[in-house]
Amino acid sequence: MQAKVPYKVFSGTNSRYLAEKICKSLNCPLGQMNIVYFADGEFSISYEESIRGCHVFLIQSTSPNADNLMELLLMIDAAKRASAKSIIAVIPYFGWARQDRKDKPRVAIGAKLVADLLAVAGINRLITMDLHADQIQGFFNVPVDHLYGSTIFIDEMKTWDLKNPVIATPDVGGTKRANAYAKHLNLPMVICYKLRRKANEVSEMKIIGDVNGMDIILIDDIVDTAGTITKAAELMMSAGSNSVRAVASHAVMSDPATIRINESILTEIIFTDSIPYHKESKKVRIISIADLFADAILRVCNNESISSLYLI
């Protein structure tokens, strides 16, 4: 399938590995862009080819550090000033998404701030995947195509030979996501209830449901320090589970996450390549979302529906 209108794909530094795979799937070259760094860390961005009248797709996950977001903002501004027909931000992992509300007094809503920054910079559309909270779509006044990792995870799960599979969520906040998997696969679901006293630290966890003799599939969107998911796996096994494996969309994997995964009782954990994962672990497996995003890009160019990409 070919696009009916001209389009070009560019990538920020941190997501070039994924952009190259997306361009391979699209059978198009990755656009040429130049980044010049100054001695103090400031940088300047320029396009090395004409983008006038083109749909411009800018691929960049806004994972920490903040340079990735700033790089994307400069890419958007440069494309706007170069007379691009439309500017579509392709953000596989939307950072700051955990700050989607005021959960205590005098805090920022980081997700809304980032949405405003992208809008002011000049995007016409956003393509992203597995936002930490669905309501973040409402922070934008431009169309948002919210893809789901379940589109590729479901096919992977169907290859597993599990006797008594059960879908589980490591926290109550992921109940809706896990329930969608359970309904689609016609499987039972259990929930872990966790209590946090401060960020990235779980102080208490309990299971809601029966896991005795079951093969647990933990579903999550983000794994940061891996404290929650490894503790949930340990709790499931202590309650009589046969095995525990996990799937999660975004491998944030801040230290000591990889050590925790390696030392955990998890059989394996599967991530997408929305964020680069450079560490070594026999329990971590990465599957690509390049074809999913390539398909979405073509459908946007051709004004075609992308609802068929929403498996659950």
PDB file of C-alpha atoms in Angstrom:
ATOM      1  CA  MET A   1       0.000   0.000   0.000  1.00  0.00           C
ATOM      2  CA  GLN A   2       1.443   3.375  -1.023  1.00  0.00           C
ATOM      3  CA  ALA A   3       0.616   6.767   0.442  1.00  0.00           C
ATOM      4  CA  LYS A   4      -1.525   9.052  -1.726  1.00  0.00           C
ATOM      5  CA  VAL A   5       0.282  12.178  -0.556  1.00  0.00           C
ATOM      6  CA  PRO A   6       3.995  12.823  -0.030  1.00  0.00           C
ATOM      7  CA  TYR A   7       5.308  12.079   3.438  1.00  0.00           C
ATOM      8  CA  LYS A   8       8.705  11.936   5.108  1.00  0.00           C
ATOM      9  CA  VAL A   9       9.854  10.274   8.292  1.00  0.00           C
ATOM     10  CA  PHE A  10      12.471  11.743  10.624  1.00  0.00           C
ATOM     11  CA  SER A  11      13.812  10.600  13.943  1.00  0.00           C
ATOM     12  CA  GLY A  12      15.231  12.059  17.096  1.00  0.00           C
ATOM     13  CA  THR A  13      18.495  10.670  18.411  1.00  0.00           C
ATOM     14  CA  ASN A  14      17.033   8.372  21.049  1.00  0.00           C
ATOM     15  CA  SER A  15      14.516   6.654  18.750  1.00  0.00           C
ATOM     16  CA  ARG A  16      16.590   6.254  15.596  1.00  0.00           C
ATOM     17  CA  TYR A  17      16.849   2.468  16.127  1.00  0.00           C
ATOM     18  CA  LEU A  18      13.035   2.213  15.959  1.00  0.00           C
ATOM     19  CA  ALA A  19      12.619   4.772  13.171  1.00  0.00           C
ATOM     20  CA  GLU A  20      14.957   2.760  10.947  1.00  0.00           C
ATOM     21  CA  LYS A  21      12.799  -0.337  11.436  1.00  0.00           C
ATOM     22  CA  ILE A  22       9.612   1.662  10.765  1.00  0.00           C
ATOM     23  CA  CYS A  23      11.116   3.056   7.552  1.00  0.00           C
ATOM     24  CA  LYS A  24      12.138  -0.447   6.499  1.00  0.00           C
ATOM     25  CA  SER A  25       8.541  -1.561   6.967  1.00  0.00           C
ATOM     26  CA  LEU A  26       7.332   1.487   5.011  1.00  0.00           C
ATOM     27  CA  ASN A  27       9.970   0.881   2.311  1.00  0.00           C
ATOM     28  CA  CYS A  28      11.069   4.507   2.504  1.00  0.00           C
ATOM     29  CA  PRO A  29      14.336   6.198   3.489  1.00  0.00           C
ATOM     30  CA  LEU A  30      14.763   7.811   6.895  1.00  0.00           C
ATOM     31  CA  GLY A  31      14.880  11.580   6.416  1.00  0.00           C
ATOM     32  CA  GLN A  32      18.165  13.445   6.763  1.00  0.00           C
ATOM     33  CA  MET A  33      18.440  15.747   9.747  1.00  0.00           C
ATOM     34  CA  ASN A  34      21.415  17.418  11.394  1.00  0.00           C
ATOM     35  CA  ILE A  35      21.907  18.141  15.100  1.00  0.00           C
ATOM     36  CA  VAL A  36      24.677  20.531  16.118  1.00  0.00           C
ATOM     37  CA  TYR A  37      25.750  20.569  19.768  1.00  0.00           C
ATOM     38  CA  PHE A  38      27.225  23.564  21.534  1.00  0.00           C
ATOM     39  CA  ALA A  39      29.800  23.356  24.299  1.00  0.00           C
ATOM     40  CA  ASP A  40      27.241  24.064  27.041  1.00  0.00           C
ATOM     41  CA  GLY A  41      24.906  21.236  25.948  1.00  0.00           C
ATOM     42  CA  GLU A  42      22.541  23.373  23.875  1.00  0.00           C
ATOM     43  CA  PHE A  43      21.755  21.949  20.450  1.00  0.00           C
ATOM     44  CA  SER A  44      20.342  23.116  17.126  1.00  0.00           C
ATOM     45  CA  ILE A  45      18.328  21.079  14.604  1.00  0.00           C
ATOM     46  CA  SER A  46      18.068  21.462  10.830  1.00  0.00           C
ATOM     47  CA  TYR A  47      16.476  19.387   8.061  1.00  0.00           C
ATOM     48  CA  GLU A  48      18.906  18.496   5.297  1.00  0.00           C
ATOM     49  CA  GLU A  49      16.211  18.052   2.639  1.00  0.00           C
ATOM     50  CA  SER A  50      13.078  19.885   1.577  1.00  0.00           C
ATOM     51  CA  ILE A  51       9.903  19.050   3.485  1.00  0.00           C
ATOM     52  CA  ARG A  52       7.687  21.750   1.934  1.00  0.00           C
ATOM     53  CA  GLY A  53       4.170  20.447   1.383  1.00  0.00           C
ATOM     54  CA  CYS A  54       4.907  17.061   2.995  1.00  0.00           C
ATOM     55  CA  HIS A  55       3.302  15.199   5.840  1.00  0.00           C
ATOM     56  CA  VAL A  56       6.216  15.043   8.285  1.00  0.00           C
ATOM     57  CA  PHE A  57       6.317  12.221  10.847  1.00  0.00           C
ATOM     58  CA  LEU A  58       8.698  12.849  13.735  1.00  0.00           C
ATOM     59  CA  ILE A  59       9.555   9.727  15.722  1.00  0.00           C
ATOM     60  CA  GLN A  60      10.794  10.280  19.253  1.00  0.00           C
ATOM     61  CA  SER A  61       9.892   8.747  22.593  1.00  0.00           C
ATOM     62  CA  THR A  62       9.987  11.361  25.333  1.00  0.00           C
ATOM     63  CA  SER A  63      11.613   9.154  27.918  1.00  0.00           C
ATOM     64  CA  PRO A  64      14.092  10.753  30.323  1.00  0.00           C
ATOM     65  CA  ASN A  65      16.239  12.680  30.046  1.00  0.00           C
ATOM     66  CA  ALA A  66      14.520  15.929  29.105  1.00  0.00           C
ATOM     67  CA  ASP A  67      16.817  16.347  26.085  1.00  0.00           C
ATOM     68  CA  ASN A  68      14.594  13.896  24.184  1.00  0.00           C
ATOM     69  CA  LEU A  69      11.549  16.108  24.658  1.00  0.00           C
ATOM     70  CA  MET A  70      13.477  19.280  23.835  1.00  0.00           C
ATOM     71  CA  GLU A  71      14.873  17.642  20.717  1.00  0.00           C
ATOM     72  CA  LEU A  72      11.354  16.757  19.586  1.00  0.00           C
ATOM     73  CA  LEU A  73      10.096  20.303  20.243  1.00  0.00           C
ATOM     74  CA  LEU A  74      12.895  21.759  18.114  1.00  0.00           C
ATOM     75  CA  MET A  75      12.160  19.223  15.354  1.00  0.00           C
ATOM     76  CA  ILE A  76       8.510  20.328  15.365  1.00  0.00           C
ATOM     77  CA  ASP A  77       9.376  24.021  15.276  1.00  0.00           C
ATOM     78  CA  ALA A  78      11.891  23.537  12.467  1.00  0.00           C
ATOM     79  CA  ALA A  79       9.343  21.549  10.416  1.00  0.00           C
ATOM     80  CA  LYS A  80       6.700  24.255  10.914  1.00  0.00           C
ATOM     81  CA  ARG A  81       9.116  26.953   9.757  1.00  0.00           C
ATOM     82  CA  ALA A  82      10.094  24.798   6.745  1.00  0.00           C
ATOM     83  CA  SER A  83       6.464  24.815   5.482  1.00  0.00           C
ATOM     84  CA  ALA A  84       5.550  21.197   6.162  1.00  0.00           C
ATOM     85  CA  LYS A  85       1.940  20.454   5.200  1.00  0.00           C
ATOM     86  CA  SER A  86       1.319  18.721   8.536  1.00  0.00           C
ATOM     87  CA  ILE A  87       3.435  17.663  11.477  1.00  0.00           C
ATOM     88  CA  ILE A  88       2.677  14.366  13.189  1.00  0.00           C
ATOM     89  CA  ALA A  89       4.506  13.543  16.409  1.00  0.00           C
ATOM     90  CA  VAL A  90       5.037   9.790  16.701  1.00  0.00           C
ATOM     91  CA  ILE A  91       5.748   9.199  20.385  1.00  0.00           C
ATOM     92  CA  PRO A  92       5.773   5.450  21.128  1.00  0.00           C
ATOM     93  CA  TYR A  93       6.448   6.151  24.805  1.00  0.00           C
ATOM     94  CA  PHE A  94       4.875   9.352  26.136  1.00  0.00           C
ATOM     95  CA  GLY A  95       6.986  10.421  29.119  1.00  0.00           C
ATOM     96  CA  TRP A  96       5.618  12.278  32.139  1.00  0.00           C
ATOM     97  CA  ALA A  97       2.363  10.346  31.670  1.00  0.00           C
ATOM     98  CA  ARG A  98       2.358   9.245  35.312  1.00  0.00           C
ATOM     99  CA  GLN A  99       1.756  12.896  36.259  1.00  0.00           C
ATOM    100  CA  ASP A 100      -1.789  12.984  34.897  1.00  0.00           C
ATOM    101  CA  ARG A 101      -3.606  14.532  37.887  1.00  0.00           C
ATOM    102  CA  LYS A 102      -3.097  16.298  41.196  1.00  0.00           C
ATOM    103  CA  ASP A 103      -2.793  13.399  43.639  1.00  0.00           C
ATOM    104  CA  LYS A 104      -1.660  15.722  46.433  1.00  0.00           C
ATOM    105  CA  PRO A 105      -1.557  19.500  46.972  1.00  0.00           C
ATOM    106  CA  ARG A 106       0.885  21.786  45.154  1.00  0.00           C
ATOM    107  CA  VAL A 107       2.099  19.405  42.441  1.00  0.00           C
ATOM    108  CA  ALA A 108       2.394  19.844  38.681  1.00  0.00           C
ATOM    109  CA  ILE A 109       0.367  17.906  36.105  1.00  0.00           C
ATOM    110  CA  GLY A 110       3.332  17.022  33.935  1.00  0.00           C
ATOM    111  CA  ALA A 111       1.371  15.190  31.237  1.00  0.00           C
ATOM    112  CA  LYS A 112      -0.782  18.261  30.549  1.00  0.00           C
ATOM    113  CA  LEU A 113       2.282  20.508  30.462  1.00  0.00           C
ATOM    114  CA  VAL A 114       3.981  18.269  27.881  1.00  0.00           C
ATOM    115  CA  ALA A 115       0.765  18.160  25.830  1.00  0.00           C
ATOM    116  CA  ASP A 116       0.651  21.980  25.842  1.00  0.00           C
ATOM    117  CA  LEU A 117       4.317  22.219  24.833  1.00  0.00           C
ATOM    118  CA  LEU A 118       3.752  19.923  21.855  1.00  0.00           C
ATOM    119  CA  ALA A 119       0.642  21.847  20.797  1.00  0.00           C
ATOM    120  CA  VAL A 120       2.348  25.248  21.020  1.00  0.00           C
ATOM    121  CA  ALA A 121       5.342  23.893  19.098  1.00  0.00           C
ATOM    122  CA  GLY A 122       2.947  23.062  16.265  1.00  0.00           C
ATOM    123  CA  ILE A 123       1.905  19.405  15.972  1.00  0.00           C
ATOM    124  CA  ASN A 124      -1.223  18.581  13.964  1.00  0.00           C
ATOM    125  CA  ARG A 125      -1.608  15.032  15.249  1.00  0.00           C
ATOM    126  CA  LEU A 126      -0.156  12.625  17.802  1.00  0.00           C
ATOM    127  CA  ILE A 127       0.427   8.903  17.381  1.00  0.00           C
ATOM    128  CA  THR A 128       1.332   7.123  20.608  1.00  0.00           C
ATOM    129  CA  MET A 129       0.940   3.767  22.337  1.00  0.00           C
ATOM    130  CA  ASP A 130      -0.321   2.596  25.726  1.00  0.00           C
ATOM    131  CA  LEU A 131      -0.575   5.870  27.588  1.00  0.00           C
ATOM    132  CA  HIS A 132      -0.298   5.415  31.330  1.00  0.00           C
ATOM    133  CA  ALA A 133      -3.770   6.945  31.616  1.00  0.00           C
ATOM    134  CA  ASP A 134      -6.284   7.052  28.756  1.00  0.00           C
ATOM    135  CA  GLN A 135      -7.570  10.471  29.779  1.00  0.00           C
ATOM    136  CA  ILE A 136      -4.294  12.055  28.659  1.00  0.00           C
ATOM    137  CA  GLN A 137      -5.779  11.991  25.139  1.00  0.00           C
ATOM    138  CA  GLY A 138      -8.114  14.735  26.358  1.00  0.00           C
ATOM    139  CA  PHE A 139      -5.171  16.980  27.181  1.00  0.00           C
ATOM    140  CA  PHE A 140      -4.669  17.527  23.430  1.00  0.00           C
ATOM    141  CA  ASN A 141      -6.737  19.682  21.090  1.00  0.00           C
ATOM    142  CA  VAL A 142      -5.430  17.781  18.061  1.00  0.00           C
ATOM    143  CA  PRO A 143      -6.336  14.230  16.958  1.00  0.00           C
ATOM    144  CA  VAL A 144      -4.663  11.482  18.998  1.00  0.00           C
ATOM    145  CA  ASP A 145      -4.216   7.982  17.585  1.00  0.00           C
ATOM    146  CA  HIS A 146      -3.728   5.838  20.674  1.00  0.00           C
ATOM    147  CA  LEU A 147      -2.370   2.426  19.679  1.00  0.00           C
ATOM    148  CA  TYR A 148      -2.250  -0.581  21.984  1.00  0.00           C
ATOM    149  CA  GLY A 149       0.561  -3.039  22.625  1.00  0.00           C
ATOM    150  CA  SER A 150      -2.076  -5.745  22.991  1.00  0.00           C
ATOM    151  CA  THR A 151      -2.155  -5.876  19.186  1.00  0.00           C
ATOM    152  CA  ILE A 152       1.188  -7.678  19.233  1.00  0.00           C
ATOM    153  CA  PHE A 153       1.128  -9.151  22.753  1.00  0.00           C
ATOM    154  CA  ILE A 154      -2.028 -11.184  22.110  1.00  0.00           C
ATOM    155  CA  ASP A 155      -0.401 -13.037  19.206  1.00  0.00           C
ATOM    156  CA  GLU A 156       2.597 -13.763  21.422  1.00  0.00           C
ATOM    157  CA  MET A 157       0.430 -15.099  24.247  1.00  0.00           C
ATOM    158  CA  LYS A 158      -1.373 -17.486  21.929  1.00  0.00           C
ATOM    159  CA  THR A 159       1.916 -19.302  21.311  1.00  0.00           C
ATOM    160  CA  TRP A 160       2.379 -20.094  25.023  1.00  0.00           C
ATOM    161  CA  ASP A 161       1.437 -23.604  26.147  1.00  0.00           C
ATOM    162  CA  LEU A 162      -0.019 -22.852  29.572  1.00  0.00           C
ATOM    163  CA  LYS A 163      -2.326 -25.296  31.372  1.00  0.00           C
ATOM    164  CA  ASN A 164      -4.205 -22.847  33.590  1.00  0.00           C
ATOM    165  CA  PRO A 165      -3.530 -19.305  32.348  1.00  0.00           C
ATOM    166  CA  VAL A 166      -4.824 -16.354  34.355  1.00  0.00           C
ATOM    167  CA  ILE A 167      -4.495 -12.659  33.541  1.00  0.00           C
ATOM    168  CA  ALA A 168      -3.267 -10.533  36.449  1.00  0.00           C
ATOM    169  CA  THR A 169      -2.522  -6.895  37.133  1.00  0.00           C
ATOM    170  CA  PRO A 170       0.224  -5.835  39.566  1.00  0.00           C
ATOM    171  CA  ASP A 171      -1.860  -2.886  40.794  1.00  0.00           C
ATOM    172  CA  VAL A 172      -5.453  -1.706  40.850  1.00  0.00           C
ATOM    173  CA  GLY A 173      -4.704   1.069  38.350  1.00  0.00           C
ATOM    174  CA  GLY A 174      -4.095  -1.514  35.618  1.00  0.00           C
ATOM    175  CA  THR A 175      -7.418  -3.314  36.149  1.00  0.00           C
ATOM    176  CA  LYS A 176      -9.054  -1.922  32.993  1.00  0.00           C
ATOM    177  CA  ARG A 177      -6.080  -2.929  30.851  1.00  0.00           C
ATOM    178  CA  ALA A 178      -5.876  -6.441  32.307  1.00  0.00           C
ATOM    179  CA  ASN A 179      -9.652  -6.880  32.039  1.00  0.00           C
ATOM    180  CA  ALA A 180      -9.472  -6.146  28.300  1.00  0.00           C
ATOM    181  CA  TYR A 181      -6.939  -8.959  27.855  1.00  0.00           C
ATOM    182  CA  ALA A 182      -8.991 -11.326  30.022  1.00  0.00           C
ATOM    183  CA  LYS A 183     -12.167 -10.672  28.023  1.00  0.00           C
ATOM    184  CA  HIS A 184     -10.444 -11.044  24.650  1.00  0.00           C
ATOM    185  CA  LEU A 185      -8.744 -14.305  25.647  1.00  0.00           C
ATOM    186  CA  ASN A 186     -11.718 -15.532  27.696  1.00  0.00           C
ATOM    187  CA  LEU A 187      -9.548 -16.016  30.799  1.00  0.00           C
ATOM    188  CA  PRO A 188     -10.112 -15.308  34.510  1.00  0.00           C
ATOM    189  CA  MET A 189      -8.417 -12.307  36.121  1.00  0.00           C
ATOM    190  CA  VAL A 190      -6.868 -11.547  39.494  1.00  0.00           C
ATOM    191  CA  ILE A 191      -5.687  -8.237  40.953  1.00  0.00           C
ATOM    192  CA  CYS A 192      -2.790  -7.209  43.163  1.00  0.00           C
ATOM    193  CA  TYR A 193      -3.576  -4.387  45.533  1.00  0.00           C
ATOM    194  CA  LYS A 194      -0.495  -2.346  46.419  1.00  0.00           C
ATOM    195  CA  LEU A 195       0.068   0.479  48.861  1.00  0.00           C
ATOM    196  CA  ARG A 196       2.814   3.019  48.145  1.00  0.00           C
ATOM    197  CA  ARG A 197       4.108   5.369  50.801  1.00  0.00           C
ATOM    198  CA  LYS A 198       6.453   7.070  48.322  1.00  0.00           C
ATOM    199  CA  ALA A 199       7.296   6.857  44.609  1.00  0.00           C
ATOM    200  CA  ASN A 200       9.016   3.700  43.331  1.00  0.00           C
ATOM    201  CA  GLU A 201       8.582   1.906  46.666  1.00  0.00           C
ATOM    202  CA  VAL A 202       5.853  -0.642  47.447  1.00  0.00           C
ATOM    203  CA  SER A 203       5.167  -1.022  51.163  1.00  0.00           C
ATOM    204  CA  GLU A 204       2.297  -3.532  51.081  1.00  0.00           C
ATOM    205  CA  MET A 205       0.669  -5.848  48.518  1.00  0.00           C
ATOM    206  CA  LYS A 206      -2.251  -8.284  48.595  1.00  0.00           C
ATOM    207  CA  ILE A 207      -3.950 -10.574  46.039  1.00  0.00           C
ATOM    208  CA  ILE A 208      -7.622 -10.266  45.145  1.00  0.00           C
ATOM    209  CA  GLY A 209      -8.616 -13.607  43.584  1.00  0.00           C
ATOM    210  CA  ASP A 210      -7.465 -17.241  43.507  1.00  0.00           C
ATOM    211  CA  VAL A 211      -4.078 -18.041  41.935  1.00  0.00           C
ATOM    212  CA  ASN A 212      -3.480 -21.530  43.361  1.00  0.00           C
ATOM    213  CA  GLY A 213      -2.333 -23.900  40.599  1.00  0.00           C
ATOM    214  CA  MET A 214      -2.504 -21.160  37.951  1.00  0.00           C
ATOM    215  CA  ASP A 215      -0.067 -19.880  35.331  1.00  0.00           C
ATOM    216  CA  ILE A 216      -0.025 -16.139  35.829  1.00  0.00           C
ATOM    217  CA  ILE A 217       0.359 -13.539  33.047  1.00  0.00           C
ATOM    218  CA  LEU A 218       1.017 -10.134  34.578  1.00  0.00           C
ATOM    219  CA  ILE A 219      -0.030  -7.174  32.409  1.00  0.00           C
ATOM    220  CA  ASP A 220       1.454  -3.706  32.830  1.00  0.00           C
ATOM    221  CA  ASP A 221       2.190  -0.609  30.756  1.00  0.00           C
ATOM    222  CA  ILE A 222       5.431   0.609  32.350  1.00  0.00           C
ATOM    223  CA  VAL A 223       8.146  -1.179  34.285  1.00  0.00           C
ATOM    224  CA  ASP A 224      10.394   1.401  35.932  1.00  0.00           C
ATOM    225  CA  THR A 225      12.387  -0.001  38.865  1.00  0.00           C
ATOM    226  CA  ALA A 226      10.598  -3.403  38.599  1.00  0.00           C
ATOM    227  CA  GLY A 227       9.801  -3.356  42.308  1.00  0.00           C
ATOM    228  CA  THR A 228       6.044  -3.766  41.860  1.00  0.00           C
ATOM    229  CA  ILE A 229       6.080  -6.460  39.190  1.00  0.00           C
ATOM    230  CA  THR A 230       8.724  -8.633  40.874  1.00  0.00           C
ATOM    231  CA  LYS A 231       6.994  -8.351  44.246  1.00  0.00           C
ATOM    232  CA  ALA A 232       3.669  -9.273  42.613  1.00  0.00           C
ATOM    233  CA  ALA A 233       5.290 -12.315  40.989  1.00  0.00           C
ATOM    234  CA  GLU A 234       6.762 -13.387  44.330  1.00  0.00           C
ATOM    235  CA  LEU A 235       3.373 -12.974  46.008  1.00  0.00           C
ATOM    236  CA  MET A 236       1.664 -15.033  43.291  1.00  0.00           C
ATOM    237  CA  MET A 237       4.145 -17.889  43.679  1.00  0.00           C
ATOM    238  CA  SER A 238       3.855 -17.864  47.468  1.00  0.00           C
ATOM    239  CA  ALA A 239       0.070 -18.202  47.010  1.00  0.00           C
ATOM    240  CA  GLY A 240       0.522 -21.414  44.987  1.00  0.00           C
ATOM    241  CA  SER A 241       0.914 -20.329  41.356  1.00  0.00           C
ATOM    242  CA  ASN A 242       2.618 -22.718  38.925  1.00  0.00           C
ATOM    243  CA  SER A 243       4.466 -19.977  37.027  1.00  0.00           C
ATOM    244  CA  VAL A 244       4.524 -16.219  36.522  1.00  0.00           C
ATOM    245  CA  ARG A 245       5.462 -14.326  33.377  1.00  0.00           C
ATOM    246  CA  ALA A 246       4.802 -10.722  32.404  1.00  0.00           C
ATOM    247  CA  VAL A 247       4.229  -8.429  29.443  1.00  0.00           C
ATOM    248  CA  ALA A 248       4.690  -4.658  29.593  1.00  0.00           C
ATOM    249  CA  SER A 249       4.652  -2.046  26.864  1.00  0.00           C
ATOM    250  CA  HIS A 250       7.464   0.253  27.941  1.00  0.00           C
ATOM    251  CA  ALA A 251      10.842  -0.862  29.298  1.00  0.00           C
ATOM    252  CA  VAL A 252      11.779   2.184  31.350  1.00  0.00           C
ATOM    253  CA  MET A 253      13.896  -0.203  33.470  1.00  0.00           C
ATOM    254  CA  SER A 254      15.696   2.242  35.733  1.00  0.00           C
ATOM    255  CA  ASP A 255      18.376   0.751  37.979  1.00  0.00           C
ATOM    256  CA  PRO A 256      18.145  -1.666  39.722  1.00  0.00           C
ATOM    257  CA  ALA A 257      15.327  -3.027  37.530  1.00  0.00           C
ATOM    258  CA  THR A 258      17.396  -5.498  35.501  1.00  0.00           C
ATOM    259  CA  ILE A 259      18.981  -6.951  38.648  1.00  0.00           C
ATOM    260  CA  ARG A 260      15.547  -7.353  40.215  1.00  0.00           C
ATOM    261  CA  ILE A 261      14.194  -9.084  37.099  1.00  0.00           C
ATOM    262  CA  ASN A 262      17.198 -11.427  36.942  1.00  0.00           C
ATOM    263  CA  GLU A 263      16.832 -12.356  40.610  1.00  0.00           C
ATOM    264  CA  SER A 264      13.032 -12.673  40.492  1.00  0.00           C
ATOM    265  CA  ILE A 265      10.948 -15.818  40.055  1.00  0.00           C
ATOM    266  CA  LEU A 266       9.538 -14.457  36.786  1.00  0.00           C
ATOM    267  CA  THR A 267       9.883 -16.959  33.940  1.00  0.00           C
ATOM    268  CA  GLU A 268      10.279 -14.073  31.494  1.00  0.00           C
ATOM    269  CA  ILE A 269       9.121 -10.529  30.837  1.00  0.00           C
ATOM    270  CA  ILE A 270       8.344  -9.203  27.360  1.00  0.00           C
ATOM    271  CA  PHE A 271       8.577  -5.549  26.335  1.00  0.00           C
ATOM    272  CA  THR A 272       8.113  -3.634  23.110  1.00  0.00           C
ATOM    273  CA  ASP A 273      10.958  -1.600  21.637  1.00  0.00           C
ATOM    274  CA  SER A 274       9.232   1.750  22.336  1.00  0.00           C
ATOM    275  CA  ILE A 275      12.263   2.598  24.491  1.00  0.00           C
ATOM    276  CA  PRO A 276      15.796   1.302  23.860  1.00  0.00           C
ATOM    277  CA  TYR A 277      16.851  -1.408  26.300  1.00  0.00           C
ATOM    278  CA  HIS A 278      20.619  -1.917  26.307  1.00  0.00           C
ATOM    279  CA  LYS A 279      21.223  -4.162  29.314  1.00  0.00           C
ATOM    280  CA  GLU A 280      21.624  -7.937  29.337  1.00  0.00           C
ATOM    281  CA  SER A 281      19.033 -10.238  30.834  1.00  0.00           C
ATOM    282  CA  LYS A 282      18.051 -13.777  29.874  1.00  0.00           C
ATOM    283  CA  LYS A 283      14.571 -13.112  31.258  1.00  0.00           C
ATOM    284  CA  VAL A 284      13.899 -10.001  29.147  1.00  0.00           C
ATOM    285  CA  ARG A 285      12.638 -10.332  25.588  1.00  0.00           C
ATOM    286  CA  ILE A 286      11.887  -7.450  23.216  1.00  0.00           C
ATOM    287  CA  ILE A 287       9.338  -7.570  20.376  1.00  0.00           C
ATOM    288  CA  SER A 288       9.044  -4.801  17.815  1.00  0.00           C
ATOM    289  CA  ILE A 289       6.200  -2.358  17.255  1.00  0.00           C
ATOM    290  CA  ALA A 290       7.703  -1.079  13.989  1.00  0.00           C
ATOM    291  CA  ASP A 291       5.119  -2.720  11.697  1.00  0.00           C
ATOM    292  CA  LEU A 292       2.259  -1.475  13.901  1.00  0.00           C
ATOM    293  CA  PHE A 293       3.439   2.136  13.705  1.00  0.00           C
ATOM    294  CA  ALA A 294       4.296   1.867   9.996  1.00  0.00           C
ATOM    295  CA  ASP A 295       0.737   0.722   9.300  1.00  0.00           C
ATOM    296  CA  ALA A 296      -0.666   3.604  11.365  1.00  0.00           C
ATOM    297  CA  ILE A 297       1.501   6.125   9.479  1.00  0.00           C
ATOM    298  CA  LEU A 298       0.274   4.919   6.085  1.00  0.00           C
ATOM    299  CA  ARG A 299      -3.345   4.962   7.195  1.00  0.00           C
ATOM    300  CA  VAL A 300      -3.005   8.525   8.471  1.00  0.00           C
ATOM    301  CA  CYS A 301      -1.427   9.602   5.156  1.00  0.00           C
ATOM    302  CA  ASN A 302      -4.227   7.977   3.183  1.00  0.00           C
ATOM    303  CA  ASN A 303      -7.051   9.188   5.452  1.00  0.00           C
ATOM    304  CA  GLU A 304      -7.965   5.601   6.270  1.00  0.00           C
ATOM    305  CA  SER A 305      -9.413   4.238   9.495  1.00  0.00           C
ATOM    306  CA  ILE A 306      -6.953   2.849  12.017  1.00  0.00           C
ATOM    307  CA  SER A 307      -9.599   1.268  14.245  1.00  0.00           C
ATOM    308  CA  SER A 308      -8.659  -2.174  12.930  1.00  0.00           C
ATOM    309  CA  LEU A 309      -5.302  -1.721  14.668  1.00  0.00           C
ATOM    310  CA  TYR A 310      -7.091  -1.615  18.036  1.00  0.00           C
ATOM    311  CA  LEU A 311      -7.250  -5.308  18.897  1.00  0.00           C
ATOM    312  CA  ILE A 312      -8.449  -4.624  22.446  1.00  0.00           C
TER     313      ILE A 312
END
